[in-house]
Amino acid sequence: MAVDLLGGDHAPAVVVDGALRACQADPALHLLLVGPAEAADEIIYALDPAEHGRILRLPVAPADGVKADSWVESGVRSAVLAVAQGQADAVLSAGNTGATVTSAALGLGRRPGVRRPPLAAVLPTGAGRLVLLDVGSSVDPDEETMATHALLGAAYAAVVHGVAAPRVGLLTIGTERGKGDRLRRALPPLLAGLALPAGARYVGLVEGNDVVSGAVADVVVTDGFTGNVLLKGLEAAYAELGPPDPAAGPPPPRAALLLGVDGTVVVCHGAASGADVAAGIAFAAHLHRRAAVAAMADLIEAQRGVSR
């Protein structure tokens, strides 16, 4: 796993903490630490000498005259490049979302038909779990982009979470016909006629309370601006009050998967804690071991073949 040590509001300290936790929790995990050599050394020295072979370093250091933001963004670019060149199997970053998405799209390539790769997060609900996308990548998408995100979200729910025939809903401010802005009014006919993978079906408009209950949809599609606001609001509420159904098992990781690129890229919040980073690394490793990204691509391509 390529870990961007420079990404995040409290990097590299929090990322070092999370990477060490992930390494200690999973004896089979190997890390490529991308960032300042001294930060990587903190992880190496905290491990037993017999474990040092599980850690590789890819130093990224500021050059003379380089602005701090450019230096930080070079970390995620280097991590993505490591995956593109076969040095790592997946990327974890808590850095700038735009830089991460752009680096992944350019460095790994987008899947056919994907113009703007979306970030998909998983939320606990009263009925289990729900896939919400986009949560920060495309803040002003068009109808075609949102329809593509519905395809990707359905495949994600089916492959990663084992949802049979996922129900796909469109987030808006009311379920009555004609509710919402221009985009939400234009999308329902397009989504209703869309051939979705894994037996998924469009179930119509959903509201914020439906996201919490999970009773109406397994996948909820929205723009990245609205999705990000909703995600952060719900996460803050759940942190204070607890998830809708505490008996449903451990909460999903506070990390989003970038869909629609040819590789595994997991993004944590900039304000992620060490535990969040560790969970994100474990999530990325889980996705790689299951070959989830390739399986989702195969599912969508199979659906396109049927639809032709």
CSV table of C-alpha atoms in Angstrom, one decimal:
chain,number,residue,atom,x,y,z
A,1,MET,CA,0.0,0.0,0.0
A,2,ALA,CA,1.4,3.4,-1.0
A,3,VAL,CA,0.7,5.8,1.9
A,4,ASP,CA,0.9,9.6,1.3
A,5,LEU,CA,2.6,10.8,4.5
A,6,LEU,CA,2.1,14.4,3.5
A,7,GLY,CA,-1.7,14.4,3.1
A,8,GLY,CA,-4.0,15.7,5.8
A,9,ASP,CA,-4.5,18.6,8.1
A,10,HIS,CA,-2.2,17.1,10.7
A,11,ALA,CA,0.3,15.3,8.5
A,12,PRO,CA,2.7,13.7,8.8
A,13,ALA,CA,2.1,12.9,12.5
A,14,VAL,CA,-1.4,11.5,12.2
A,15,VAL,CA,-0.5,9.6,9.0
A,16,VAL,CA,2.5,8.1,10.7
A,17,ASP,CA,0.3,7.0,13.7
A,18,GLY,CA,-2.3,5.5,11.3
A,19,ALA,CA,0.2,3.7,9.2
A,20,LEU,CA,1.9,2.2,12.2
A,21,ARG,CA,-1.4,1.0,13.6
A,22,ALA,CA,-2.4,-0.6,10.3
A,23,CYS,CA,1.0,-2.3,10.0
A,24,GLN,CA,0.8,-3.7,13.5
A,25,ALA,CA,-2.8,-4.9,13.0
A,26,ASP,CA,-2.1,-6.8,9.7
A,27,PRO,CA,1.1,-8.9,9.6
A,28,ALA,CA,0.7,-9.4,5.9
A,29,LEU,CA,0.6,-5.7,5.1
A,30,HIS,CA,3.5,-4.1,3.3
A,31,LEU,CA,3.7,-0.3,3.1
A,32,LEU,CA,5.4,2.1,0.7
A,33,LEU,CA,5.7,5.3,2.6
A,34,VAL,CA,5.7,8.4,0.4
A,35,GLY,CA,7.0,11.5,2.0
A,36,PRO,CA,9.8,12.9,4.2
A,37,ALA,CA,12.4,10.3,5.1
A,38,GLU,CA,12.3,11.2,8.8
A,39,ALA,CA,8.6,10.6,9.0
A,40,ALA,CA,8.9,7.2,7.4
A,41,ASP,CA,11.7,6.4,9.8
A,42,GLU,CA,9.4,6.9,12.7
A,43,ILE,CA,7.3,4.0,11.6
A,44,ILE,CA,10.3,1.8,10.8
A,45,TYR,CA,12.0,2.4,14.2
A,46,ALA,CA,8.7,1.7,16.0
A,47,LEU,CA,8.6,-1.9,14.5
A,48,ASP,CA,10.6,-4.9,15.5
A,49,PRO,CA,13.7,-5.1,13.3
A,50,ALA,CA,12.4,-8.4,11.9
A,51,GLU,CA,9.5,-6.4,10.5
A,52,HIS,CA,11.5,-3.7,8.7
A,53,GLY,CA,11.4,-5.6,5.4
A,54,ARG,CA,7.6,-4.8,5.3
A,55,ILE,CA,8.4,-1.1,4.9
A,56,LEU,CA,9.7,0.7,1.9
A,57,ARG,CA,10.4,4.4,1.6
A,58,LEU,CA,9.8,6.8,-1.4
A,59,PRO,CA,11.3,10.1,-0.2
A,60,VAL,CA,9.6,13.3,-1.2
A,61,ALA,CA,11.3,16.4,-0.1
A,62,PRO,CA,10.9,20.1,-1.0
A,63,ALA,CA,13.1,21.6,-3.6
A,64,ASP,CA,14.5,25.1,-3.5
A,65,GLY,CA,11.8,27.6,-4.5
A,66,VAL,CA,8.9,25.1,-4.4
A,67,LYS,CA,5.8,26.3,-2.6
A,68,ALA,CA,4.6,24.3,0.3
A,69,ASP,CA,1.3,23.3,-1.4
A,70,SER,CA,3.1,22.0,-4.4
A,71,TRP,CA,5.4,20.0,-2.2
A,72,VAL,CA,2.5,18.4,-0.4
A,73,GLU,CA,0.7,17.6,-3.6
A,74,SER,CA,3.8,16.0,-5.0
A,75,GLY,CA,3.3,13.3,-2.3
A,76,VAL,CA,0.0,12.0,-3.6
A,77,ARG,CA,1.3,12.3,-7.2
A,78,SER,CA,4.3,10.2,-6.3
A,79,ALA,CA,2.1,7.6,-4.5
A,80,VAL,CA,-0.2,7.3,-7.6
A,81,LEU,CA,2.8,7.0,-9.9
A,82,ALA,CA,4.1,4.1,-7.7
A,83,VAL,CA,0.9,2.2,-8.4
A,84,ALA,CA,1.0,3.0,-12.1
A,85,GLN,CA,4.6,1.7,-12.2
A,86,GLY,CA,3.8,-1.5,-10.3
A,87,GLN,CA,5.6,-0.5,-7.1
A,88,ALA,CA,2.4,-0.6,-5.0
A,89,ASP,CA,-1.1,-2.0,-5.3
A,90,ALA,CA,-3.2,0.8,-3.9
A,91,VAL,CA,-3.0,4.4,-2.7
A,92,LEU,CA,-4.2,6.0,0.6
A,93,SER,CA,-4.2,9.7,1.0
A,94,ALA,CA,-5.8,12.2,3.4
A,95,GLY,CA,-4.6,15.1,1.3
A,96,ASN,CA,-6.3,17.6,-1.1
A,97,THR,CA,-9.2,15.9,-2.8
A,98,GLY,CA,-8.7,17.7,-6.1
A,99,ALA,CA,-5.1,16.8,-6.3
A,100,THR,CA,-5.8,13.2,-5.5
A,101,VAL,CA,-8.5,12.9,-8.1
A,102,THR,CA,-6.5,14.6,-10.7
A,103,SER,CA,-3.4,12.6,-10.0
A,104,ALA,CA,-5.3,9.3,-10.1
A,105,ALA,CA,-7.2,10.2,-13.3
A,106,LEU,CA,-4.0,11.2,-15.1
A,107,GLY,CA,-1.7,8.7,-13.6
A,108,LEU,CA,-3.9,5.6,-13.6
A,109,GLY,CA,-6.4,6.5,-16.3
A,110,ARG,CA,-10.2,6.6,-16.2
A,111,ARG,CA,-12.4,3.6,-17.1
A,112,PRO,CA,-14.3,3.9,-20.4
A,113,GLY,CA,-17.2,6.3,-20.3
A,114,VAL,CA,-16.1,8.0,-17.0
A,115,ARG,CA,-15.5,11.7,-17.3
A,116,ARG,CA,-15.3,12.7,-13.7
A,117,PRO,CA,-14.4,9.9,-11.2
A,118,PRO,CA,-16.6,10.1,-8.1
A,119,LEU,CA,-15.8,9.5,-4.5
A,120,ALA,CA,-18.0,6.9,-2.9
A,121,ALA,CA,-18.5,6.7,0.9
A,122,VAL,CA,-20.4,4.1,2.9
A,123,LEU,CA,-22.7,5.2,5.7
A,124,PRO,CA,-24.3,3.2,8.5
A,125,THR,CA,-28.1,3.3,8.3
A,126,GLY,CA,-31.0,1.9,10.2
A,127,ALA,CA,-31.2,-1.0,7.7
A,128,GLY,CA,-27.5,-1.7,7.3
A,129,ARG,CA,-25.2,0.3,5.0
A,130,LEU,CA,-25.6,2.7,2.2
A,131,VAL,CA,-23.3,3.9,-0.6
A,132,LEU,CA,-23.3,7.7,-1.1
A,133,LEU,CA,-21.7,9.3,-4.1
A,134,ASP,CA,-20.3,11.7,-5.1
A,135,VAL,CA,-19.0,13.0,-1.8
A,136,GLY,CA,-16.5,15.6,-3.0
A,137,SER,CA,-15.0,15.0,-6.4
A,138,SER,CA,-17.6,16.5,-8.9
A,139,VAL,CA,-19.2,19.6,-7.3
A,140,ASP,CA,-21.0,20.7,-10.5
A,141,PRO,CA,-21.8,17.6,-12.6
A,142,ASP,CA,-24.1,17.3,-15.6
A,143,GLU,CA,-26.7,14.7,-16.3
A,144,GLU,CA,-24.4,12.3,-18.1
A,145,THR,CA,-21.9,12.4,-15.3
A,146,MET,CA,-24.5,11.6,-12.6
A,147,ALA,CA,-25.9,8.7,-14.7
A,148,THR,CA,-22.4,7.3,-14.9
A,149,HIS,CA,-22.0,7.6,-11.2
A,150,ALA,CA,-25.3,5.6,-10.8
A,151,LEU,CA,-23.6,2.8,-12.8
A,152,LEU,CA,-20.5,2.9,-10.7
A,153,GLY,CA,-22.4,3.1,-7.4
A,154,ALA,CA,-24.5,0.1,-8.2
A,155,ALA,CA,-21.4,-2.0,-9.2
A,156,TYR,CA,-19.7,-0.9,-5.9
A,157,ALA,CA,-22.6,-1.9,-3.8
A,158,ALA,CA,-22.9,-5.3,-5.5
A,159,VAL,CA,-19.2,-6.2,-5.5
A,160,VAL,CA,-17.8,-4.7,-2.3
A,161,HIS,CA,-20.9,-5.0,-0.1
A,162,GLY,CA,-22.6,-8.0,-1.6
A,163,VAL,CA,-25.9,-6.2,-2.2
A,164,ALA,CA,-28.2,-8.2,-4.5
A,165,ALA,CA,-30.0,-6.0,-7.0
A,166,PRO,CA,-29.0,-2.7,-5.5
A,167,ARG,CA,-31.7,0.0,-5.2
A,168,VAL,CA,-30.4,3.3,-6.6
A,169,GLY,CA,-32.0,6.6,-5.6
A,170,LEU,CA,-31.4,10.2,-6.5
A,171,LEU,CA,-31.0,12.7,-3.6
A,172,THR,CA,-33.3,15.7,-3.7
A,173,ILE,CA,-35.4,17.9,-1.5
A,174,GLY,CA,-38.7,16.1,-1.9
A,175,THR,CA,-40.1,13.0,-3.6
A,176,GLU,CA,-42.9,14.8,-5.4
A,177,ARG,CA,-42.5,15.1,-9.1
A,178,GLY,CA,-40.7,18.3,-10.2
A,179,LYS,CA,-38.9,18.8,-6.9
A,180,GLY,CA,-35.4,20.0,-6.9
A,181,ASP,CA,-33.1,22.1,-9.1
A,182,ARG,CA,-32.8,21.8,-12.9
A,183,LEU,CA,-30.4,18.9,-12.6
A,184,ARG,CA,-32.7,16.9,-10.3
A,185,ARG,CA,-35.7,17.6,-12.5
A,186,ALA,CA,-33.8,16.4,-15.7
A,187,LEU,CA,-32.3,13.2,-14.2
A,188,PRO,CA,-35.2,10.9,-13.3
A,189,PRO,CA,-36.2,10.0,-16.9
A,190,LEU,CA,-32.5,9.3,-17.7
A,191,LEU,CA,-31.9,7.2,-14.6
A,192,ALA,CA,-35.2,5.3,-15.1
A,193,GLY,CA,-34.1,4.2,-18.6
A,194,LEU,CA,-30.5,3.4,-17.6
A,195,ALA,CA,-29.4,-0.3,-17.7
A,196,LEU,CA,-27.7,-0.8,-14.4
A,197,PRO,CA,-25.3,-3.6,-13.5
A,198,ALA,CA,-25.9,-6.5,-11.0
A,199,GLY,CA,-29.7,-6.3,-11.5
A,200,ALA,CA,-29.8,-2.9,-9.9
A,201,ARG,CA,-32.8,-0.7,-10.4
A,202,TYR,CA,-33.6,3.0,-10.1
A,203,VAL,CA,-36.2,3.5,-7.3
A,204,GLY,CA,-36.7,7.2,-7.7
A,205,LEU,CA,-36.2,10.3,-5.6
A,206,VAL,CA,-35.0,10.1,-2.0
A,207,GLU,CA,-34.5,12.6,0.8
A,208,GLY,CA,-32.0,13.0,3.6
A,209,ASN,CA,-34.1,11.1,6.0
A,210,ASP,CA,-34.1,8.1,3.6
A,211,VAL,CA,-30.3,8.1,3.7
A,212,VAL,CA,-30.4,7.7,7.5
A,213,SER,CA,-33.1,5.0,7.5
A,214,GLY,CA,-31.6,3.0,4.5
A,215,ALA,CA,-35.1,1.6,3.9
A,216,VAL,CA,-35.6,3.1,0.4
A,217,ALA,CA,-32.2,2.8,-1.4
A,218,ASP,CA,-28.8,1.0,-1.1
A,219,VAL,CA,-27.1,3.6,-3.4
A,220,VAL,CA,-27.8,7.3,-3.3
A,221,VAL,CA,-26.5,9.5,-6.1
A,222,THR,CA,-25.9,13.3,-5.7
A,223,ASP,CA,-23.4,16.0,-6.7
A,224,GLY,CA,-20.1,16.2,-4.9
A,225,PHE,CA,-21.0,19.5,-3.1
A,226,THR,CA,-24.3,18.2,-1.6
A,227,GLY,CA,-22.8,14.8,-0.9
A,228,ASN,CA,-19.8,16.2,1.0
A,229,VAL,CA,-22.0,18.4,3.1
A,230,LEU,CA,-24.4,15.5,3.9
A,231,LEU,CA,-21.5,13.1,4.7
A,232,LYS,CA,-19.7,15.4,7.1
A,233,GLY,CA,-23.0,16.4,8.8
A,234,LEU,CA,-24.0,12.8,9.3
A,235,GLU,CA,-20.5,11.7,10.5
A,236,ALA,CA,-20.5,14.5,13.1
A,237,ALA,CA,-24.0,13.6,14.3
A,238,TYR,CA,-23.1,9.9,14.5
A,239,ALA,CA,-19.9,10.7,16.4
A,240,GLU,CA,-22.0,12.6,19.0
A,241,LEU,CA,-25.1,10.4,19.1
A,242,GLY,CA,-24.0,7.1,17.7
A,243,PRO,CA,-25.1,5.3,14.4
A,244,PRO,CA,-28.8,4.6,13.6
A,245,ASP,CA,-28.4,1.0,14.6
A,246,PRO,CA,-25.5,0.3,17.0
A,247,ALA,CA,-26.3,-3.4,16.8
A,248,ALA,CA,-25.5,-3.6,13.1
A,249,GLY,CA,-21.8,-4.1,13.7
A,250,PRO,CA,-18.8,-1.9,13.5
A,251,PRO,CA,-19.2,1.3,11.5
A,252,PRO,CA,-17.7,1.5,8.0
A,253,PRO,CA,-14.3,3.2,7.6
A,254,ARG,CA,-14.4,7.0,7.4
A,255,ALA,CA,-12.8,6.8,3.9
A,256,ALA,CA,-14.1,7.1,0.4
A,257,LEU,CA,-13.1,5.0,-2.6
A,258,LEU,CA,-12.4,6.8,-5.9
A,259,LEU,CA,-14.5,5.0,-8.5
A,260,GLY,CA,-14.0,5.0,-12.3
A,261,VAL,CA,-10.1,5.0,-12.3
A,262,ASP,CA,-7.9,2.0,-13.2
A,263,GLY,CA,-6.6,1.4,-9.7
A,264,THR,CA,-7.5,1.4,-6.0
A,265,VAL,CA,-7.4,4.9,-4.5
A,266,VAL,CA,-8.8,5.5,-1.1
A,267,VAL,CA,-9.3,9.0,0.3
A,268,CYS,CA,-9.6,9.9,4.0
A,269,HIS,CA,-10.8,13.3,5.4
A,270,GLY,CA,-8.2,15.9,5.8
A,271,ALA,CA,-9.1,16.0,9.5
A,272,ALA,CA,-8.7,12.2,9.8
A,273,SER,CA,-7.4,10.7,13.1
A,274,GLY,CA,-4.8,8.0,13.3
A,275,ALA,CA,-7.5,5.4,13.7
A,276,ASP,CA,-9.2,6.8,10.5
A,277,VAL,CA,-6.0,6.5,8.5
A,278,ALA,CA,-5.4,2.9,9.8
A,279,ALA,CA,-9.0,2.0,8.8
A,280,GLY,CA,-8.5,3.5,5.4
A,281,ILE,CA,-5.3,1.6,4.8
A,282,ALA,CA,-7.0,-1.6,5.9
A,283,PHE,CA,-9.9,-0.9,3.6
A,284,ALA,CA,-7.6,-0.3,0.6
A,285,ALA,CA,-5.8,-3.6,1.3
A,286,HIS,CA,-9.1,-5.4,1.5
A,287,LEU,CA,-10.2,-4.0,-1.8
A,288,HIS,CA,-6.9,-5.0,-3.5
A,289,ARG,CA,-7.0,-8.5,-2.1
A,290,ARG,CA,-10.5,-9.0,-3.4
A,291,ALA,CA,-9.6,-7.4,-6.8
A,292,ALA,CA,-12.7,-5.3,-6.3
A,293,VAL,CA,-11.8,-2.5,-8.8
A,294,ALA,CA,-11.4,-5.1,-11.6
A,295,ALA,CA,-14.5,-6.9,-10.6
A,296,MET,CA,-16.6,-3.7,-10.7
A,297,ALA,CA,-15.2,-2.9,-14.2
A,298,ASP,CA,-16.0,-6.3,-15.4
A,299,LEU,CA,-19.6,-6.1,-14.1
A,300,ILE,CA,-20.2,-2.8,-15.8
A,301,GLU,CA,-18.7,-4.0,-19.1
A,302,ALA,CA,-20.8,-7.1,-18.9
A,303,GLN,CA,-23.9,-5.0,-18.5
A,304,ARG,CA,-22.9,-2.8,-21.5
A,305,GLY,CA,-22.5,-5.9,-23.6
A,306,VAL,CA,-26.0,-7.1,-22.7
A,307,SER,CA,-27.5,-3.6,-23.3
A,308,ARG,CA,-26.0,-3.3,-26.9
